[in-house]
Structure formats: structure tokens, C-alpha cells
PDB file of C-alpha atoms in Angstrom:
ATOM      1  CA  UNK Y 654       0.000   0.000   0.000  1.00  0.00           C
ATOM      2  CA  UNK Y 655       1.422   2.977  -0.716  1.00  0.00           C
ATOM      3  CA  UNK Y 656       2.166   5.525   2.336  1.00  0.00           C
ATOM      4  CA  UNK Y 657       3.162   8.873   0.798  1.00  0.00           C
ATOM      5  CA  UNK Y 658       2.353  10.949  -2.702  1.00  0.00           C
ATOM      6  CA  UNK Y 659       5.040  10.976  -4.820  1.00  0.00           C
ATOM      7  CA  UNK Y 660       3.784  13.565  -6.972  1.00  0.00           C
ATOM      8  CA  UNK Y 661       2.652  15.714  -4.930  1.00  0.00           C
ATOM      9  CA  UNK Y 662       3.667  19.856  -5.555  1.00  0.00           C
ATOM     10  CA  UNK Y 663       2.778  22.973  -3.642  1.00  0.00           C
ATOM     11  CA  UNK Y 664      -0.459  24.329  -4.571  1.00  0.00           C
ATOM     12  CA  UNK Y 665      -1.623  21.518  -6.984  1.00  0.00           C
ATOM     13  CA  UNK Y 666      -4.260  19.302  -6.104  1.00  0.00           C
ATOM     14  CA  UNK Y 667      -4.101  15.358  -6.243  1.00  0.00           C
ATOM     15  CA  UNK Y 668      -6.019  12.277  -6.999  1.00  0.00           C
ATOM     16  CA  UNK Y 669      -7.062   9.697  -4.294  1.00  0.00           C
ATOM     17  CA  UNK Y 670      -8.784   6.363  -4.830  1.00  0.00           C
ATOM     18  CA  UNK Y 671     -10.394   4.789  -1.630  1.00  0.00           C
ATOM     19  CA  UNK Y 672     -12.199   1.240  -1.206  1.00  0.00           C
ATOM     20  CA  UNK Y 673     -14.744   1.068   0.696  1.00  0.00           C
ATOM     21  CA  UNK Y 674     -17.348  -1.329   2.403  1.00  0.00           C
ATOM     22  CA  UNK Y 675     -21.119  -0.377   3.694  1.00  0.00           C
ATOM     23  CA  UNK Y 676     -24.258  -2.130   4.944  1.00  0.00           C
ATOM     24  CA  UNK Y 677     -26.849  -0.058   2.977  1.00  0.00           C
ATOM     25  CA  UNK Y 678     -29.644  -1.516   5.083  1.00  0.00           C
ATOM     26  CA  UNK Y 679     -30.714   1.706   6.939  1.00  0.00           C
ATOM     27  CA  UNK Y 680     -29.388   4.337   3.671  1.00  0.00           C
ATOM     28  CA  UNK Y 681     -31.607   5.714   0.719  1.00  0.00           C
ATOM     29  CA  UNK Y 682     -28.376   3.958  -1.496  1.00  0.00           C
ATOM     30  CA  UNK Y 683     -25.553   5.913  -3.242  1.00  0.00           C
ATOM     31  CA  UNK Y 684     -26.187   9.086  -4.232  1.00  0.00           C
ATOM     32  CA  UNK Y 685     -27.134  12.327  -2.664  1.00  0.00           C
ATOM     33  CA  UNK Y 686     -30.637  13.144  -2.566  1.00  0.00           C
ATOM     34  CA  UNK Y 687     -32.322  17.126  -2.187  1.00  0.00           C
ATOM     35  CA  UNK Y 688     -34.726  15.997   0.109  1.00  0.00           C
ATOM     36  CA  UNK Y 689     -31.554  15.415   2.504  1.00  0.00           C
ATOM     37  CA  UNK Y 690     -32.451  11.649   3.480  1.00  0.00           C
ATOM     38  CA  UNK Y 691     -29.460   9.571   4.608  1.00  0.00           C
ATOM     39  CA  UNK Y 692     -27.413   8.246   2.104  1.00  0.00           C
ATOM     40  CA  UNK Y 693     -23.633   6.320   1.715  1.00  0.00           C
ATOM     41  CA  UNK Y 694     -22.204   9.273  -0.421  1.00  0.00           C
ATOM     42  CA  UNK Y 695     -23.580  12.427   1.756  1.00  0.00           C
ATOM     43  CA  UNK Y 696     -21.791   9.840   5.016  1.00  0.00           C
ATOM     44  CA  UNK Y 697     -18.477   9.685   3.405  1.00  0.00           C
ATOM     45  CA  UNK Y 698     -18.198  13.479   2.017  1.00  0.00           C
ATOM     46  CA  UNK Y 699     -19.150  14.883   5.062  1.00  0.00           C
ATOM     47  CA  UNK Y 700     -16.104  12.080   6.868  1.00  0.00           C
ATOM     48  CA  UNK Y 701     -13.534  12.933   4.479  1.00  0.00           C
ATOM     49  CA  UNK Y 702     -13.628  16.461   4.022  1.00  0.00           C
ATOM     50  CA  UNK Y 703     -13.252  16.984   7.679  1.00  0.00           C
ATOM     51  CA  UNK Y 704     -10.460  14.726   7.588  1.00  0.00           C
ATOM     52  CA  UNK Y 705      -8.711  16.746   4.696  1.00  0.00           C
ATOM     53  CA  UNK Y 706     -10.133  19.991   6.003  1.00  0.00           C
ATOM     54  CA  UNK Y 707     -11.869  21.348   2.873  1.00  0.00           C
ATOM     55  CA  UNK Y 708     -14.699  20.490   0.701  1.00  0.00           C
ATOM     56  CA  UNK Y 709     -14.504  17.531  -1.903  1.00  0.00           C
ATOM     57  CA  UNK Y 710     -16.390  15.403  -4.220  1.00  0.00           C
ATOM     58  CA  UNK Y 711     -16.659  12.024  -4.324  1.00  0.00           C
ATOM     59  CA  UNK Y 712     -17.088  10.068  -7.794  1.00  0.00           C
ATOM     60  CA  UNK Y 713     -18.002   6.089  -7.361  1.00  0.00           C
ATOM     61  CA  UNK Y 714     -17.701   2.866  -9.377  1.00  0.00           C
ATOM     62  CA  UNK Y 715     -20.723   1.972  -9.198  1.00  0.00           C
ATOM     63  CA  UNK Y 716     -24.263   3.587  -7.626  1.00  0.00           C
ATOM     64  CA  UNK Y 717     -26.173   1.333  -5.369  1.00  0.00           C
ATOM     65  CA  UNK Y 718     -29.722   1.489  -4.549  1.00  0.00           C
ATOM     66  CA  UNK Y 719     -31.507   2.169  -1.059  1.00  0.00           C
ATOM     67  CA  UNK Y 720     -30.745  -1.465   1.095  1.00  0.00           C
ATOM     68  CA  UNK Y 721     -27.565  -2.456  -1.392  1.00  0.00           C
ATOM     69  CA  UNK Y 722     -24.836  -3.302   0.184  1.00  0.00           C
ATOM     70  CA  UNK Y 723     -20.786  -3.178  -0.857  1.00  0.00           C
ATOM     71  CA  UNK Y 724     -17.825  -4.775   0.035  1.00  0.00           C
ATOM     72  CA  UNK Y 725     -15.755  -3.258  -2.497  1.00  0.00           C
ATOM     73  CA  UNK Y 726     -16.893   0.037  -3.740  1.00  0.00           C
ATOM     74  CA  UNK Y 727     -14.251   2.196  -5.423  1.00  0.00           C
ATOM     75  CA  UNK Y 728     -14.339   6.003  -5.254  1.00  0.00           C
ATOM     76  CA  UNK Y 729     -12.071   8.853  -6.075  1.00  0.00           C
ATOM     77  CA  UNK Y 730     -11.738  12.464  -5.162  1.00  0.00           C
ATOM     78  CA  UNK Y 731      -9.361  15.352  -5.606  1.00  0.00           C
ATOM     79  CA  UNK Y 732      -7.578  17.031  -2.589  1.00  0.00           C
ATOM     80  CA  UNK Y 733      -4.695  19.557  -2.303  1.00  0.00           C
ATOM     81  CA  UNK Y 734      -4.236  17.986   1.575  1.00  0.00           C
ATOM     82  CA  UNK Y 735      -1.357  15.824   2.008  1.00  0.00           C
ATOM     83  CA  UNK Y 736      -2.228  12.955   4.335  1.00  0.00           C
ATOM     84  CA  UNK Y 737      -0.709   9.003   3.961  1.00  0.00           C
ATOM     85  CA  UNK Y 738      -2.628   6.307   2.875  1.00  0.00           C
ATOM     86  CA  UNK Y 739      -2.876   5.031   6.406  1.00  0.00           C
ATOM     87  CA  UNK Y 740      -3.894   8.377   7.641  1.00  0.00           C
ATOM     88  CA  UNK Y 741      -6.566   8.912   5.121  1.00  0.00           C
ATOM     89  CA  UNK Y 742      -8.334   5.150   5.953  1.00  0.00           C
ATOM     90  CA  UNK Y 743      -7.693   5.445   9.683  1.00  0.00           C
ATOM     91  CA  UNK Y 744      -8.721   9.186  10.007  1.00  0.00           C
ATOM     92  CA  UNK Y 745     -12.123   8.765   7.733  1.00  0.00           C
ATOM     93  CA  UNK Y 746     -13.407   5.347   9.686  1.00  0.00           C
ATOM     94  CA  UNK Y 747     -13.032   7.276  13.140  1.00  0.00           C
ATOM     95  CA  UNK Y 748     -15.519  10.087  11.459  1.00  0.00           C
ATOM     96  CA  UNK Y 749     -17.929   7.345   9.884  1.00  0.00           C
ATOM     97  CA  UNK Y 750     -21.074   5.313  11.130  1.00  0.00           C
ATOM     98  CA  UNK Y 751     -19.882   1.742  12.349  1.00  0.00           C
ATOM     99  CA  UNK Y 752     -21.863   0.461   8.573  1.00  0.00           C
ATOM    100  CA  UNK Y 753     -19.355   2.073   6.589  1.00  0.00           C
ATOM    101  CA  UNK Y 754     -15.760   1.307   6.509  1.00  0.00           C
ATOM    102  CA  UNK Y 755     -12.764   2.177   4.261  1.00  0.00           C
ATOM    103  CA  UNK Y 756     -10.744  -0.560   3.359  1.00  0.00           C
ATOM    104  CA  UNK Y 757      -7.944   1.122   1.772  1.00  0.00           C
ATOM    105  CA  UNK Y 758      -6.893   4.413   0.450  1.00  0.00           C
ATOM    106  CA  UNK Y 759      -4.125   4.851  -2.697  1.00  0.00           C
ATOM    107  CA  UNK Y 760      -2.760   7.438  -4.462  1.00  0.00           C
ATOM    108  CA  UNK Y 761      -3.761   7.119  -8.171  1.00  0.00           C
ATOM    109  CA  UNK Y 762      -2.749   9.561 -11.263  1.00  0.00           C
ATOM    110  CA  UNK Y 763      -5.068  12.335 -12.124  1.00  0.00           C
ATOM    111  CA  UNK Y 764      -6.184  10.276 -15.371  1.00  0.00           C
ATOM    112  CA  UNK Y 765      -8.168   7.448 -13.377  1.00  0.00           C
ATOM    113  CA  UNK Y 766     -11.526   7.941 -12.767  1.00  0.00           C
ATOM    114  CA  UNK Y 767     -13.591   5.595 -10.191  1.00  0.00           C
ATOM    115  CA  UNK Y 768     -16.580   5.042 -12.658  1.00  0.00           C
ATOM    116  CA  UNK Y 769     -15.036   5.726 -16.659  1.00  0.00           C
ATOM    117  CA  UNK Y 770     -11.909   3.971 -15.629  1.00  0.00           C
ATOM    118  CA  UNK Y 771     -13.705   0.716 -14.822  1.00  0.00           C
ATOM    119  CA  UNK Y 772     -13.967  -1.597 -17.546  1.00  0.00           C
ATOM    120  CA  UNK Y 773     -16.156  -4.440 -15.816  1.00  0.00           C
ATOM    121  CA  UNK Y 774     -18.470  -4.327 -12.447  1.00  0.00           C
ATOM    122  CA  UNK Y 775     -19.218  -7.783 -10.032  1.00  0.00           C
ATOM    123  CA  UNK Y 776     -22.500  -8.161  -8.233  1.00  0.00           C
ATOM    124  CA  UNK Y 777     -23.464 -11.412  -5.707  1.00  0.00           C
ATOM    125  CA  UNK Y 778     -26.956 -11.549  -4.713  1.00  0.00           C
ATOM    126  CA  UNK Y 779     -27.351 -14.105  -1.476  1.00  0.00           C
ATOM    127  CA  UNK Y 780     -30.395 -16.218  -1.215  1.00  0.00           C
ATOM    128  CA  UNK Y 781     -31.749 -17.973   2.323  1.00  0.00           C
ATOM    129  CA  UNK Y 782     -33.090 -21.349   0.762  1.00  0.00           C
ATOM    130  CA  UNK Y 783     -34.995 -21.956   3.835  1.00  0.00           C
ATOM    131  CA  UNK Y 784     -38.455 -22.682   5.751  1.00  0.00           C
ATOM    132  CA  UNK Y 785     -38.126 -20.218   7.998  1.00  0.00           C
ATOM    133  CA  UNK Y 786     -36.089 -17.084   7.681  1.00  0.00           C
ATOM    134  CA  UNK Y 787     -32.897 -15.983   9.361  1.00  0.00           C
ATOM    135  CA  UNK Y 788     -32.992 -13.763  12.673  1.00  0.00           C
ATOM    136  CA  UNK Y 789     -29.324 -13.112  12.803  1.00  0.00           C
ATOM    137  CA  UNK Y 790     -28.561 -12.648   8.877  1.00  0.00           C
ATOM    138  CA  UNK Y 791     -32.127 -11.336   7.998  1.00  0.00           C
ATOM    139  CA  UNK Y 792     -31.279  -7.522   6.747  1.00  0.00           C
ATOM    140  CA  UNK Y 793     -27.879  -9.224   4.338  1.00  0.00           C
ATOM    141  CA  UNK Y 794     -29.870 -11.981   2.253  1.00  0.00           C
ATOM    142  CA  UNK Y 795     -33.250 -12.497   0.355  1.00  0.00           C
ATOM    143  CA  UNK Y 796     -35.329 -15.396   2.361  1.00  0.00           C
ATOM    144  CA  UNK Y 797     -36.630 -17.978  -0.189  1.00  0.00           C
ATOM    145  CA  UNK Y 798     -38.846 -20.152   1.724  1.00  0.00           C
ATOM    146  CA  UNK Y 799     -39.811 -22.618  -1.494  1.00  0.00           C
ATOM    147  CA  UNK Y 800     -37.158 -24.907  -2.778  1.00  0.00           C
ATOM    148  CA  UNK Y 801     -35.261 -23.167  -5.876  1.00  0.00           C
ATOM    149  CA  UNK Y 802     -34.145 -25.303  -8.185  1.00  0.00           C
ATOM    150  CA  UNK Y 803     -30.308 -24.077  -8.827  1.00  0.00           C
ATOM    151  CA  UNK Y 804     -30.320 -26.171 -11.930  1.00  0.00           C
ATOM    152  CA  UNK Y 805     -32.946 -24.409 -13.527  1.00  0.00           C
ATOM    153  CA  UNK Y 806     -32.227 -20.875 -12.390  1.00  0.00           C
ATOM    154  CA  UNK Y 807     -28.471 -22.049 -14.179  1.00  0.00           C
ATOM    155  CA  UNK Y 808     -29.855 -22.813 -17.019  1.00  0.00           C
ATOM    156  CA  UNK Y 809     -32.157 -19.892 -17.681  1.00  0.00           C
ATOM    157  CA  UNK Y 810     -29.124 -17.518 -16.328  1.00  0.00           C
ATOM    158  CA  UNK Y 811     -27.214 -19.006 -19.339  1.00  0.00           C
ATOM    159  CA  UNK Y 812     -29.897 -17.648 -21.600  1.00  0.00           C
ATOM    160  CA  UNK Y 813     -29.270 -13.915 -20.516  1.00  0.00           C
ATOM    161  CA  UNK Y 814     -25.279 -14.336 -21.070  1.00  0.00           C
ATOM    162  CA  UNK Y 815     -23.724 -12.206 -23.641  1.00  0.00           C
ATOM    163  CA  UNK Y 816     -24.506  -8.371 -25.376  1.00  0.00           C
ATOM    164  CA  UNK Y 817     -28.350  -7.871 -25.258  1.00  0.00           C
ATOM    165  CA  UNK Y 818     -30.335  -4.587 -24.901  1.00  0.00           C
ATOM    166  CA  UNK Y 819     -32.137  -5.513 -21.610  1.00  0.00           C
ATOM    167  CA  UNK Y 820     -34.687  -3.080 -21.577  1.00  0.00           C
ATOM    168  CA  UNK Y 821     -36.971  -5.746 -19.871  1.00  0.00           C
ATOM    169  CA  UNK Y 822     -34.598  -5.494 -16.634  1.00  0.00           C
ATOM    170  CA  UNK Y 823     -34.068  -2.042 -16.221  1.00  0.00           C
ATOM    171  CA  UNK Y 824     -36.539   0.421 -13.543  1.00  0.00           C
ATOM    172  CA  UNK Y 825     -38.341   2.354 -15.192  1.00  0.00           C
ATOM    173  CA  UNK Y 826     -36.653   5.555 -14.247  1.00  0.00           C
ATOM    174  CA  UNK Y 827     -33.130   4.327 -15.329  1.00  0.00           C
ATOM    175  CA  UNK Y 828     -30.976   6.800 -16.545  1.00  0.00           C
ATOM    176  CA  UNK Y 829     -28.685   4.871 -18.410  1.00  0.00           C
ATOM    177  CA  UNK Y 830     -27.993   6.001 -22.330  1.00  0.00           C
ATOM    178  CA  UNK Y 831     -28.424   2.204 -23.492  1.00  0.00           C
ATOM    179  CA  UNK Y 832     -30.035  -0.682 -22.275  1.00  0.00           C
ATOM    180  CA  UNK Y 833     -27.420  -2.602 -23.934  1.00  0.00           C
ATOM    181  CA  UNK Y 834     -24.851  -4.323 -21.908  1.00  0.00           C
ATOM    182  CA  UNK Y 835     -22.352  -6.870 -21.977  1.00  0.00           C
ATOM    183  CA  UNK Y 836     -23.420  -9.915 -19.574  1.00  0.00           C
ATOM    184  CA  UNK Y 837     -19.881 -12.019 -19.250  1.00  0.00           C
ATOM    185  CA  UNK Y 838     -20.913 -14.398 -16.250  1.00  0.00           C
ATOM    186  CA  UNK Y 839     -23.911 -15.268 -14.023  1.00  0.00           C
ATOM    187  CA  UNK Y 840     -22.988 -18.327 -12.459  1.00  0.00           C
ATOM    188  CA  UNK Y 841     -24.882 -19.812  -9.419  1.00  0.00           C
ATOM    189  CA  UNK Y 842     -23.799 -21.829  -6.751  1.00  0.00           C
ATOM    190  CA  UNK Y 843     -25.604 -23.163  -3.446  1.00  0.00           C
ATOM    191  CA  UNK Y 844     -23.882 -23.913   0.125  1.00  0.00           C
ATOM    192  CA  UNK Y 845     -26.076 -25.354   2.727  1.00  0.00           C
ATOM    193  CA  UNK Y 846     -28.638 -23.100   2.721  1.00  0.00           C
ATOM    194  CA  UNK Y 847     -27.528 -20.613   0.745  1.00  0.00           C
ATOM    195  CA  UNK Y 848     -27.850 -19.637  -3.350  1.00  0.00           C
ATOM    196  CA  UNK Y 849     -25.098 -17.261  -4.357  1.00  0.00           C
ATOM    197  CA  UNK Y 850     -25.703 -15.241  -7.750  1.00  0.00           C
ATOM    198  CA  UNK Y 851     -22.207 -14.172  -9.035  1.00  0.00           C
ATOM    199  CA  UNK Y 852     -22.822 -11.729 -11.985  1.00  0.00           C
ATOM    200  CA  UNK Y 853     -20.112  -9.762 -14.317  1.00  0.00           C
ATOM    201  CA  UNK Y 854     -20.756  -7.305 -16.791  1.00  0.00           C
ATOM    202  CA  UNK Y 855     -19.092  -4.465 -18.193  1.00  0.00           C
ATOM    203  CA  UNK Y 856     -21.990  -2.288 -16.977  1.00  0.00           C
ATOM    204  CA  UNK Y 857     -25.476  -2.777 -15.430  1.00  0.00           C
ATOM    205  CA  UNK Y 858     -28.764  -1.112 -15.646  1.00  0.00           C
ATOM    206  CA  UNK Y 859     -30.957   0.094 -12.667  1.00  0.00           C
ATOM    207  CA  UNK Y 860     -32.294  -2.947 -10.424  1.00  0.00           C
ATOM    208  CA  UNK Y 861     -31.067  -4.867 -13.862  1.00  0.00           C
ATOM    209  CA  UNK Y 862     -29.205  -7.399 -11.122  1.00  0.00           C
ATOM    210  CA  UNK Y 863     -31.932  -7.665  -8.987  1.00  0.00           C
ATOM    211  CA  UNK Y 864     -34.319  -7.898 -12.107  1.00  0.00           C
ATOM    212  CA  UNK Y 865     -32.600 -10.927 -13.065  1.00  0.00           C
ATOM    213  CA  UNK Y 866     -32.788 -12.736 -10.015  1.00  0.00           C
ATOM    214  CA  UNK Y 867     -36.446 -12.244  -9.689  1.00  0.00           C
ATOM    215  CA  UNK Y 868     -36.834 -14.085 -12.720  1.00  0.00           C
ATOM    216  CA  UNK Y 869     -34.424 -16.779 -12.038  1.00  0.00           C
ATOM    217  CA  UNK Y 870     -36.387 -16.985  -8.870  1.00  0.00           C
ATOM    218  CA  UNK Y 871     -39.423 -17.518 -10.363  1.00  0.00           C
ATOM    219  CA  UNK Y 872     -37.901 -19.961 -12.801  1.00  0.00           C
ATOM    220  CA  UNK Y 873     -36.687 -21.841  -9.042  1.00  0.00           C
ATOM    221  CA  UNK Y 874     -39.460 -22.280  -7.764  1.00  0.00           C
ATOM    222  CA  UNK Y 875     -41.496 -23.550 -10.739  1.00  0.00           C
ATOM    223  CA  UNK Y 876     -43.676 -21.029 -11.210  1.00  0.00           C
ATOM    224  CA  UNK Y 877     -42.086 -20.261 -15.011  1.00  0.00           C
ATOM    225  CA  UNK Y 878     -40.378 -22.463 -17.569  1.00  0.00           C
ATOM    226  CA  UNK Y 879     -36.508 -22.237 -18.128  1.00  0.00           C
ATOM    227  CA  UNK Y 880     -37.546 -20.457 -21.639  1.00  0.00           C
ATOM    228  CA  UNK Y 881     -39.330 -18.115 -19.878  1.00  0.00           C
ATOM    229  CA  UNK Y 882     -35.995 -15.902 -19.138  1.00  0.00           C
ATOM    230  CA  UNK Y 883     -35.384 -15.597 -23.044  1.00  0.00           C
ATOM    231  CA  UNK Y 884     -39.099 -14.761 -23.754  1.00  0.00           C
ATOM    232  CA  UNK Y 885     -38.236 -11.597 -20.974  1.00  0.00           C
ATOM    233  CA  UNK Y 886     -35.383 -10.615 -22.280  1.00  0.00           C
ATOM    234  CA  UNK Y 887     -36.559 -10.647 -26.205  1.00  0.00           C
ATOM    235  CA  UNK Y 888     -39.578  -8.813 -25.116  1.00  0.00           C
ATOM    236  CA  UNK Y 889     -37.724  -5.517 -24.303  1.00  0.00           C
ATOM    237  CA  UNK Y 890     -40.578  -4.231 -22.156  1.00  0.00           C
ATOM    238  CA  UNK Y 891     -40.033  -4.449 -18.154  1.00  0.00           C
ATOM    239  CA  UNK Y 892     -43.974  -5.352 -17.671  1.00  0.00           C
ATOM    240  CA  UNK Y 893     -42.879  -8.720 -18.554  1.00  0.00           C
ATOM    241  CA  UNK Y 894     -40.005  -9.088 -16.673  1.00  0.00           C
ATOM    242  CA  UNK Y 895     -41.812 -10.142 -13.082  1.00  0.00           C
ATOM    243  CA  UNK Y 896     -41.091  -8.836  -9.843  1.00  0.00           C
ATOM    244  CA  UNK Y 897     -37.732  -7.173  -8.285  1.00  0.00           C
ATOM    245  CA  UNK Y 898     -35.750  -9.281  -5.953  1.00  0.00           C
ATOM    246  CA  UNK Y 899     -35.397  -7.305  -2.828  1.00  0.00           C
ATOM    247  CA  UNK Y 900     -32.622  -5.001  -1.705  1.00  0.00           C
ATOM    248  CA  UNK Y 901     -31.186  -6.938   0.523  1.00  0.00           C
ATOM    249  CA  UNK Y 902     -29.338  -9.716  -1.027  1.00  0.00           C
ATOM    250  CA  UNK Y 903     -27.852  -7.816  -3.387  1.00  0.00           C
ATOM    251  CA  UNK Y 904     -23.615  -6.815  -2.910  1.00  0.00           C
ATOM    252  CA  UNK Y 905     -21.685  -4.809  -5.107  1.00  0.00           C
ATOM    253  CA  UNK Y 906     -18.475  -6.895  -5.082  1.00  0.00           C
ATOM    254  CA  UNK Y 907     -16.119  -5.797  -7.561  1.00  0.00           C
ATOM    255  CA  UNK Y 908     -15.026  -2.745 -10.007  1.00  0.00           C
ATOM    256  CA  UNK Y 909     -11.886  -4.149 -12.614  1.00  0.00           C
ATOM    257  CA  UNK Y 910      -9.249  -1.633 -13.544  1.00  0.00           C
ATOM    258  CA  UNK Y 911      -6.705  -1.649 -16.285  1.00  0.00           C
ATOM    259  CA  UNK Y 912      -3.837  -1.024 -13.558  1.00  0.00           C
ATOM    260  CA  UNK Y 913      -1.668  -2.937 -11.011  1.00  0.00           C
ATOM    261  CA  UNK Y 914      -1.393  -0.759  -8.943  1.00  0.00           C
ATOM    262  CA  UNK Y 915      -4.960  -1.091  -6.519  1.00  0.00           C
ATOM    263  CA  UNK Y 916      -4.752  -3.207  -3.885  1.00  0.00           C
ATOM    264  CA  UNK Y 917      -6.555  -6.849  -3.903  1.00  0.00           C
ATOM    265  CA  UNK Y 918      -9.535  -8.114  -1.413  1.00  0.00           C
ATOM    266  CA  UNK Y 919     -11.771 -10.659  -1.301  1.00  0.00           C
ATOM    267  CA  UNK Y 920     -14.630  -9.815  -3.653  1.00  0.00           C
ATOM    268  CA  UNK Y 921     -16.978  -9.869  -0.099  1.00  0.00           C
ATOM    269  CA  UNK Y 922     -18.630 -10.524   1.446  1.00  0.00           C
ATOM    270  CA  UNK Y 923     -16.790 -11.912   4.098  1.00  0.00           C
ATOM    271  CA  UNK Y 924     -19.430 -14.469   4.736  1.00  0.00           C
ATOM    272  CA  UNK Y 925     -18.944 -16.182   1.371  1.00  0.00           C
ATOM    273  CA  UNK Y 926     -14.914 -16.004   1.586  1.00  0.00           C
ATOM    274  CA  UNK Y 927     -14.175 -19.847   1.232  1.00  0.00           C
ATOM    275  CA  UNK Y 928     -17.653 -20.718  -0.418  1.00  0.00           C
ATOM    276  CA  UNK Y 929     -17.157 -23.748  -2.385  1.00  0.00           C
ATOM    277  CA  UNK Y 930     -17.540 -22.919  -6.222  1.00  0.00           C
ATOM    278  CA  UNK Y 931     -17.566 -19.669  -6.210  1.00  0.00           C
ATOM    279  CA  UNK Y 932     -14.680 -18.619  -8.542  1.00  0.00           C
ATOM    280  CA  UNK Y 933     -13.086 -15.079  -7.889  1.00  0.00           C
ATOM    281  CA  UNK Y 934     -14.610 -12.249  -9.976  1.00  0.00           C
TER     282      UNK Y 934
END
């Protein structure tokens, strides 16, 4: 990790990239809203400018939505004060909530840029396969209480894989230019009780993620044939694409980098570090 800014100079102002982790349980997501609710980004600007004692602006890999959680969001922001990396990380977490926590902090040249820079995004989505739902885990997973049917779910994922426009699993109030993305991986994988959705893409819509899963839900339980997912996805219209998983299964995991020069974690969360057959993202 780097501990001091080689390029810094008098007067000029300098790049930082930070990492950082959140439970967005009790947050309206991401972004800044006018009517002042609480959100991640408003709890981190408000921590880090104290720390470098002036105003800044934070730009992020990837926006989550009210009750998302991360364990690897990138941001950046511009500063002229000069503070190490381990002074930045330790000096921000003592000014934030206990549900947000930086991770790391690097110095980065002023060309990289926390959301244009990234050239592929990671989601997991955790399902409770269970009877009866979890007391201790409740607010970090979606409870399922019919049997899915991970072979199913797999093999209507597989029909979603590749560059589509999906218009059918984007909110209605998306903001993205195109619907069409780049889908590279949604692989899924159950442990005990637990149905982990790893998905990869070089970009994703609003609720597109969550979207999905309420399909391949449906698909789980039965309720849909495995077809169904490409008859959704042809059909470019979100009234056919079912209902929205919930908020809070859903983890942004991962933002990929042309660069060597970030530092490495677990994709996150740490509950699914070691889960058999989950590959790294």
C-alpha cells in the first residue's frame, strides 16, 4: 500500500482512490438526494472532508440502490491535503457510522476515474433457501422459503449471457444512455442453505441485477419455464419481466481496472470467503 504521494507539488491538487465497504440496510443507497435523506455518499463526504479539512467530491464505481450493500466500492476524489494512505483510511473510519468502513486508500494519477476507468463491475446476490427465515442474517440476504431449483435458475441464467439490450430489466426511471450491456458471467452456486448469484458485466442497468434474479427466482421455484428468461429478455418491455428481488441480497463486489497498482480483497462478502464454487470475480 502505498504511504506517501510521490507527486505531490505545492499548490496543486491530487487524486485519491479509496475502497470502501457499507451495509446499505438503513441508507436511501448511493447518491445524494435534495430531500436530505441519509445516504452512503452524503456519510463519506461529510467524513472525508473533515479529515482533509476542505470540501470535496466524491465520484463512485458503481451507484447502489436504497438497502444495497458493498464490500468493495471504489471512489475517487481530488484534494490539495497531504495525508498518507494510512492516515486517510484510519482518520475517515473514526468520522464514519460503524456500517461504513474504508478498506484502503491509494494514491492514483489524475487520469483514473472511479466510474469511466472501470472496464467491468461484479455483483453477488445471497439467497436464504430456507423454511423459515434468518434472525441473525435477515437484513444481508433475500429469504426464499420454497425450494429453488439451482439447476434451472443455471440454465435460464445461461440464456441472458452475452450483449443484449435488456430493456426488460431495467426500472423504469433508469438513466442509463443504453439498455445494452455486456453480460460475461452469471454463475450460481448453493452452500447449505444458501444460493449465491455471481454476476459480471461491463456495466449494469438500474435494479437490472436484482431484475434478473427475480426471474431466475421464479424460474426456481417452478412457477415459469426455463424459456421463460429468453421470452423476458426478447420482449424488451419491463412489464414482462416479473417482480424485483429485494434489496437486501444484493452486494456490489467488484469494479476491474486496467492497472496494477490497486490493492486486492476478497470480492466480499466476508461471509462467502471460502464458499465452495464460487470462482473469484
Amino acid at each position: 500500500m502505498t504511504e506517501a504521494f510521490p507527486f505531490l507539488k505545492s499548490g496543486h491538487r491530487y487524486r485519491v482512490a479509496m475502497c470502501v465497504e457499507y451495509r446499505g440496510t438503513e441508507y436511501y443507497g448511493w447518491q445524494i438526494q435534495k430531500t436530505g435523506v441519509r445516504t452512503v455518499q452524503a456519510e463519506l463526504t461529510k467524513a472525508i472532508s473533515k479529515v482533509a479539512n476542505e470540501p470535496v467530491d466524491l465520484i463512485v464505481a458503481g451507484r447502489t440502490d436504497a438497502g444495497v450493500h458493498a464490500s468493495n466500492q471504489i471512489l475517487h476524489f481530488d484534494t490539495a491535503s497531504y495525508r498518507k494512505a494510512y492516515g486517510w483510511t484510519s482518520g475517515v473510519n473514526t468520522e464514519l457510522p460503524n456500517d461504513i468502513s474504508v478498506q484502503w486508500t491509494q494514491a492514483v494519477d489524475i487520469d483514473f476515474h472511479a466510474r469511466f476507468s472501470a472496464r467491468e463491475r461484479a455483483y453477488r446476490y445471497i439467497v436464504y433457501n430456507a423454511p423459515m427465515p434468518s434472525g441473525i442474517l435477515r437484513d444481508g440476504m433475500t429469504w426464499e422459503r420454497r425450494e429453488l431449483s439451482l439447476e434451472r435458475m443455471q440454465a435460464a441464467a445461461n440464456l441472458l449471457l452475452g450483449e443484449h439490450d435488456f430493456s426488460s430489466f431495467r426500472a423504469a426511471n433508469c438513466q442509463a444512455h443504453s439498455p445494452v450491456k455486456d453480460v460475461r458471467e452469471l454463475r450460481l452456486v448453493r452452500q447449505g442453505r444458501l444460493i449465491v448469484l455471481q454476476a459480471r458485466a461491463n456495466g449494469f442497468l438500474y435494479h437490472m441485477v436484482r431484475n434478473i434474479m427475480g426471474v431466475l427466482m421464479a424460474i426456481g421455484r417452478g412457477d415459469r419455464p426455463v424459456e421463460w428468461a429468453l421470452e423476458v429478455l426478447e420482449g424488451r418491455d419491463r412489464n414482462r419481466g416479473g417482480i424485483t428481488a429485494p434489496a437486501a441480497g444484493l452486494y456490489f463486489v467488484r469494479a476491474r481496472y486496467e492497472r496494477g497498482d490497486l490493492p486486492e480483497r476478497e470480492a466480499g462478502p466476508a461471509i462467502l470467503d471460502g464458499f465452495a464454487g464460487l470462482t473469484e470475480v
